[in-house]
CSV table of C-alpha atoms and ligand atoms in Angstrom, one decimal:
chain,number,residue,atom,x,y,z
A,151,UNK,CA,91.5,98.6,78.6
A,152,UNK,CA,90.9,98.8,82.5
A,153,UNK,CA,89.0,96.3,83.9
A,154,UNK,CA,86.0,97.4,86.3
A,155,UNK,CA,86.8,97.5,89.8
A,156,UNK,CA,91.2,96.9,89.0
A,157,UNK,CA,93.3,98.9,91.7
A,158,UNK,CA,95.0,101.9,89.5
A,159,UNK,CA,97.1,102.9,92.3
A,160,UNK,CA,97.6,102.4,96.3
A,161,UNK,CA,99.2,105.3,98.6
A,162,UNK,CA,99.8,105.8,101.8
A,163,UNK,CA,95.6,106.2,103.0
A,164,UNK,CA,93.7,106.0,99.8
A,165,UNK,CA,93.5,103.7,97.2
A,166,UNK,CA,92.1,104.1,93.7
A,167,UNK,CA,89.5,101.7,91.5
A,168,UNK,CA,88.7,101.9,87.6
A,169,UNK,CA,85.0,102.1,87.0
A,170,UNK,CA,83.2,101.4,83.8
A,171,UNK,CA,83.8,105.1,83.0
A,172,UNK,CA,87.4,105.8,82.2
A,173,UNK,CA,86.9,109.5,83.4
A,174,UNK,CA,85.8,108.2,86.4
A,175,UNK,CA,87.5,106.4,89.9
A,176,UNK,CA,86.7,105.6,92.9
A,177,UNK,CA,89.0,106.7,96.1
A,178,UNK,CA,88.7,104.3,98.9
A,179,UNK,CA,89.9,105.5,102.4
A,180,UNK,CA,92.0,103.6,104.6
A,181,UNK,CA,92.9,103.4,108.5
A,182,UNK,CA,96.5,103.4,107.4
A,183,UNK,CA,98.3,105.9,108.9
A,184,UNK,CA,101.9,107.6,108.4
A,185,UNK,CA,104.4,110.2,108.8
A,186,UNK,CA,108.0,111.7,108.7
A,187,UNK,CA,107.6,110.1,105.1
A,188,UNK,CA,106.2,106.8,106.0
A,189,UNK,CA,109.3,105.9,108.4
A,190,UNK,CA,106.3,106.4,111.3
A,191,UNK,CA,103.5,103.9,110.0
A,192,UNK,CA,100.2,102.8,112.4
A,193,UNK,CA,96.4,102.1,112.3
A,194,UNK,CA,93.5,104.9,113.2
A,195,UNK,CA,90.3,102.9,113.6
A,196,UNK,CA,87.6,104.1,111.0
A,197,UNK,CA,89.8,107.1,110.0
A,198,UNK,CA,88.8,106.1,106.6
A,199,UNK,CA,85.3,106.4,107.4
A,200,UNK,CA,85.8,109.8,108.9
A,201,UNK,CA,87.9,111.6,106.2
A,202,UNK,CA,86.0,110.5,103.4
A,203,UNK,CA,82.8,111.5,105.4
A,204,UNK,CA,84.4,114.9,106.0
A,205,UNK,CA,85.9,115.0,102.5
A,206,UNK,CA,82.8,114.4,101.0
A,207,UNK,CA,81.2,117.5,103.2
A,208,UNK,CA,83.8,119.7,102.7
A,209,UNK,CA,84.4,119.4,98.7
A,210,UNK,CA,80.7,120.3,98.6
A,211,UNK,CA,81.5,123.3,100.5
A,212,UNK,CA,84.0,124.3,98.1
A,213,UNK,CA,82.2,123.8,95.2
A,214,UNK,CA,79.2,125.8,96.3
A,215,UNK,CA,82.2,128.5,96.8
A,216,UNK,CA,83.4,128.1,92.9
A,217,UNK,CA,85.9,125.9,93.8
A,218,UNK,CA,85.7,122.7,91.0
A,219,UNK,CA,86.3,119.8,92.2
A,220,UNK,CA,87.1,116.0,91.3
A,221,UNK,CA,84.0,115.2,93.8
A,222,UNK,CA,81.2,113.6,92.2
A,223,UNK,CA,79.3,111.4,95.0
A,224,UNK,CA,79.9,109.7,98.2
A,225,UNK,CA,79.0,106.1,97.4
A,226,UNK,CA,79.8,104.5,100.7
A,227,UNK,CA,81.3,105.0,104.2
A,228,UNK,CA,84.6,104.5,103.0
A,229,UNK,CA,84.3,105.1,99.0
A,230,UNK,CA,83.8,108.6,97.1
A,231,UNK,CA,83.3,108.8,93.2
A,232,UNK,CA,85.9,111.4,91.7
A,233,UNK,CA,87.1,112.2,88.5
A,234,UNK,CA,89.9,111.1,87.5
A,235,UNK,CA,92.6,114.2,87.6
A,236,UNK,CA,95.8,114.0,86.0
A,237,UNK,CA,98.0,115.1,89.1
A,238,UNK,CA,100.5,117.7,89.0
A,239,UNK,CA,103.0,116.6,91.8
A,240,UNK,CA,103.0,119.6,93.9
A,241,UNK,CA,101.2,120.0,97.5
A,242,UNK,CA,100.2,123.7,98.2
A,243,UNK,CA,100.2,124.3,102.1
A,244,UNK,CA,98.3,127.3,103.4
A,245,UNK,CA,99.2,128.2,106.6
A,246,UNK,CA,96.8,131.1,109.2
A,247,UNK,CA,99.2,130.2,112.4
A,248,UNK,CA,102.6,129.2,112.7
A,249,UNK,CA,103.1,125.0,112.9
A,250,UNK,CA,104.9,122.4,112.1
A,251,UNK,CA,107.5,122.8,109.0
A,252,UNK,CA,107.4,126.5,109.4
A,253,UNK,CA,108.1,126.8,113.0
A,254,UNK,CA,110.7,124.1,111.9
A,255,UNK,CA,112.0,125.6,109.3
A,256,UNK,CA,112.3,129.4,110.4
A,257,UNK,CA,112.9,128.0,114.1
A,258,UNK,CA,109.4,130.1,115.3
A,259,UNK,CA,107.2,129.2,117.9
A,260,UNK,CA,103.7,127.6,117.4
A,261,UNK,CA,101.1,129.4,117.2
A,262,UNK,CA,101.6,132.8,116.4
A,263,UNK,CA,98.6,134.1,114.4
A,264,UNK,CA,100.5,135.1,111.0
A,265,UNK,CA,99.5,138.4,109.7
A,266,UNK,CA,98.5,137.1,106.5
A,267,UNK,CA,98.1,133.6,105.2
A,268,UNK,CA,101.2,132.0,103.7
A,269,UNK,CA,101.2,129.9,100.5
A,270,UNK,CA,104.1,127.4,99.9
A,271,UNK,CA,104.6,125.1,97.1
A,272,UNK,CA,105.8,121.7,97.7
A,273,UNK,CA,107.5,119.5,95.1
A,274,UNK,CA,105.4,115.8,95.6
A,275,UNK,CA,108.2,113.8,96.7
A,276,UNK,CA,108.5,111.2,99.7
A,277,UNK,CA,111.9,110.2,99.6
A,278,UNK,CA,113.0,114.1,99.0
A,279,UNK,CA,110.4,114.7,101.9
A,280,UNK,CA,107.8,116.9,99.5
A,281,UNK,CA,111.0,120.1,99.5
A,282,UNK,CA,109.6,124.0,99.3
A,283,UNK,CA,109.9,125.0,96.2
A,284,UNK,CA,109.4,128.4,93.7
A,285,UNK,CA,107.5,129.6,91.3
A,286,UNK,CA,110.8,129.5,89.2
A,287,UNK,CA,111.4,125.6,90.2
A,288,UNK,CA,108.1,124.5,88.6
A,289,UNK,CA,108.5,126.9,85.5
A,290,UNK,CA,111.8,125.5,84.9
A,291,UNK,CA,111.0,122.2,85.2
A,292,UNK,CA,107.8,122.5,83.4
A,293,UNK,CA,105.9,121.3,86.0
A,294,UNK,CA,102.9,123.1,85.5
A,295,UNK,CA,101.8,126.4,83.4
A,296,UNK,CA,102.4,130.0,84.5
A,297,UNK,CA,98.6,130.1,83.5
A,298,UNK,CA,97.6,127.0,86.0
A,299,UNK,CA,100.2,128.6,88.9
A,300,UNK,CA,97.7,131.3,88.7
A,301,UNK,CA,94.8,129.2,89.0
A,302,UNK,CA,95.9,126.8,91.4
A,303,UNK,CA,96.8,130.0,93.9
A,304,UNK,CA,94.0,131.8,93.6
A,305,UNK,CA,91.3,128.5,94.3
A,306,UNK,CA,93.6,128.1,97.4
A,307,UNK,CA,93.3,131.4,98.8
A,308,UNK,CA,89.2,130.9,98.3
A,309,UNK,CA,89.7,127.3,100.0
A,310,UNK,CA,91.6,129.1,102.9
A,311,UNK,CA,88.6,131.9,103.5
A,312,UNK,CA,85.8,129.1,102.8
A,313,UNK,CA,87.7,126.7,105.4
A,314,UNK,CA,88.6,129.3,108.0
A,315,UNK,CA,84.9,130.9,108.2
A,316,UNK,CA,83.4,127.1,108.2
A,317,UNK,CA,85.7,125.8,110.6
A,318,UNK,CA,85.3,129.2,112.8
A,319,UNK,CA,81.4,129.2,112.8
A,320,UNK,CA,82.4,125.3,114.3
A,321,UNK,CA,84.7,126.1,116.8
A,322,UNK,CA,88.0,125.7,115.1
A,323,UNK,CA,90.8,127.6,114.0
A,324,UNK,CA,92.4,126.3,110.8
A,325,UNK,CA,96.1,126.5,111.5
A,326,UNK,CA,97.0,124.9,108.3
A,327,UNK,CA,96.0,122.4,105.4
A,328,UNK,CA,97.5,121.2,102.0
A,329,UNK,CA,96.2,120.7,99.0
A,330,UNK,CA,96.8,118.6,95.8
A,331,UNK,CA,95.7,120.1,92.2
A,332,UNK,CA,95.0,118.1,88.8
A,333,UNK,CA,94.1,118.4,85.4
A,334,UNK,CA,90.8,117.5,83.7
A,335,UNK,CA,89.6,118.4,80.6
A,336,UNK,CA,91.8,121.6,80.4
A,337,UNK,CA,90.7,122.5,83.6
A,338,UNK,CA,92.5,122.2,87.1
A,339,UNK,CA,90.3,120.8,90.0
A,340,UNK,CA,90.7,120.7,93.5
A,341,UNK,CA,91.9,116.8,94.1
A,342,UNK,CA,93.1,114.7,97.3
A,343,UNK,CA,91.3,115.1,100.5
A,344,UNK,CA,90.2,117.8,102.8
A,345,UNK,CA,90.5,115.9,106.2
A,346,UNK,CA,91.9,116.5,109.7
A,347,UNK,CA,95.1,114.1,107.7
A,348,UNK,CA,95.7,117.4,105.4
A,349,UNK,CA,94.9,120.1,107.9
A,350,UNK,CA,95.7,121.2,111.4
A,351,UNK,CA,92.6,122.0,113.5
A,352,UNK,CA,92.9,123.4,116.5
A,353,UNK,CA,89.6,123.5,119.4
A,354,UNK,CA,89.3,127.2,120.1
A,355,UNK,CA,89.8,128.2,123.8
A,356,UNK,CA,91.6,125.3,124.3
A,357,UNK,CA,93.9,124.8,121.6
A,358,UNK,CA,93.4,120.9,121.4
A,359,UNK,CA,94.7,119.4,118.4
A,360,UNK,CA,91.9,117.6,116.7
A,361,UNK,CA,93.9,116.1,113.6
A,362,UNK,CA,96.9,113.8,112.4
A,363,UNK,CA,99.2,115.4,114.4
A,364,UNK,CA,97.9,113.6,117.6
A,365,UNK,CA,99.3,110.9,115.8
A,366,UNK,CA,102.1,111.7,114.4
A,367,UNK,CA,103.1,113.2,118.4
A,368,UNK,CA,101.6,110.2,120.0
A,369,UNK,CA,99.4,112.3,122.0
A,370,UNK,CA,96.5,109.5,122.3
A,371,UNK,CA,92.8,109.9,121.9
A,372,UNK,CA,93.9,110.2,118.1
A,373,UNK,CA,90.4,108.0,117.2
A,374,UNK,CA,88.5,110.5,119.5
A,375,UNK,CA,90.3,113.8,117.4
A,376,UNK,CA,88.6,111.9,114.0
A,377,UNK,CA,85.3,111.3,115.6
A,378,UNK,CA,85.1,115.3,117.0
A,379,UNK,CA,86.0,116.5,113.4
A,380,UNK,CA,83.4,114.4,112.1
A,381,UNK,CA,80.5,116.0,114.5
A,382,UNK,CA,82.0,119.4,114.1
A,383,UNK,CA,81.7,119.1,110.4
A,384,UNK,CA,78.0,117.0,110.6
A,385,UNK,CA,76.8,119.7,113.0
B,601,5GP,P1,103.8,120.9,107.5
B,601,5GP,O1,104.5,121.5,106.3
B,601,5GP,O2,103.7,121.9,108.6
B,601,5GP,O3,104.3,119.6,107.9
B,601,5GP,O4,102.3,120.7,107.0
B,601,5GP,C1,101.4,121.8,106.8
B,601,5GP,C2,100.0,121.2,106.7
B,601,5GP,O5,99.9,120.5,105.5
B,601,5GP,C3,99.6,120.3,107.8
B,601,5GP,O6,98.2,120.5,108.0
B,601,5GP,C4,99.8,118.9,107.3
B,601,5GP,O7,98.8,118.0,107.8
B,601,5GP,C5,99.6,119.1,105.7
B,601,5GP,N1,100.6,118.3,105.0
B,601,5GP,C6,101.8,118.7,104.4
B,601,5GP,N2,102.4,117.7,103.8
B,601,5GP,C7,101.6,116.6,103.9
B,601,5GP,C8,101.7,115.3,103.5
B,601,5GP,O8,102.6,114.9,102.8
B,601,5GP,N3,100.7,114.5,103.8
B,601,5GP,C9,99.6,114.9,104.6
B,601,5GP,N4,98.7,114.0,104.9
B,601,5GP,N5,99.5,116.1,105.0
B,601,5GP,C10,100.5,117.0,104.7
């Protein structure tokens, strides 16, 4: 039996509560902050407050798109009531402009408006450093369904049009975001966060970085980048 209130698990900016409903939890956001797998570790004042703030905006979004969700309610500044997902350990990344691991990986510039968006699967893995993988990888493994691949790809191309309309009618281009999938009740919902920690936002006309990565750079004002997604997203 899990007792009311017990921790069920801690990452790296979230931590998850039981309730008095097993089919529900509650996802508290921290100021903890990391990168490069955790070797990079810091504190972002009231970044908790912020993404689940702009979370709690954006699943709505999504949901009003046909996107389900594990959202339920936001219950404080720094706690959101979700269901409680059985996660499949993959990240998707959708990507509208080159950044980050694929400029790494394919040794392009930043910033080149890509032709069409990209999809990636990544196997969930910190000490493997969350690897590209295939269609093939996951089938193989039995990792998830050829049925749920389906599913999972199609939501993210809708969460990718719903984001990049929202974000552009706000001033932002959405360079890139990932995104965790579960299970529930035969169903796969939309879990994680949507948060300036899970996508790249960049201030159009100026290109500013407004998300993690003035962190994970050390470009300072990373508390300000937080606060301006917040207002963008408020309106
Ligand atoms: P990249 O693969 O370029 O490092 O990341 C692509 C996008 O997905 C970025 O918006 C980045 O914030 C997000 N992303 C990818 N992996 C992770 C991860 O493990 N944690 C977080 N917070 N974001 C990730």
């Amino acid at each position: 039996m899990l007792k009311v209130g017990e921790k069920l698990y801690e990452g790296k900016a979230k931590i998850l509560y039981a309730t008095e409903d097993p089919a529900l939890v509650i996802q508290y956001f921290k100021d903890d902050a990391t990168a490069f797998n955790a070797q990079k570790r810091g504190t972002i004042m009231d970044k908790g407050v912020c993404n689940n703030k702009i979370s709690s905006a954006l699943f709505q979004v999504m949901e009003q798109a046909g996107v389900p969700t594990h959202f339920v309610k936001q219950l404080s500044d720094r706690e959101m009531l979700v269901k409680r997902l059985e996660i499949i350990p993959l990240e998707v990344t959708m990507r509208n402009i080159t950044a980050g691991g694929m400029s790494r990986m394919l040794g392009i510039e930043e910033g080149i408006v890509l032709k069409q968006p990209v999809f990636e699967w990544h196997y969930k893995s910190d000490p493997l450093g969350d690897p590209l993988m295939n269609d093939d990888h996951i089938l193989a493994l039995q990792l998830a369904t050829t049925q749920e691949l389906e599913t999972i790809r199609r939501l993210s191309s809708k969460v990718n049009d719903t984001l990049k309309t929202y974000f552009a009618t706000r001033g932002i281009d959405l360079v890139d975001f990932k995104l965790e999938f579960g299970r529930y009740r035969g169903h796969i919902l939309l879990g994680d966060e949507i948060s300036p920690d899970t996508c790249r936002f960049w201030e159009q006309g100026t290109k500013k970085k407004l998300d993690k990565d003035r962190f994970r750079r050390d470009l300072g004002d990373v508390e300000a980048a937080y606060q301006e997604m917040l207002r963008r997203v408020l309106g």
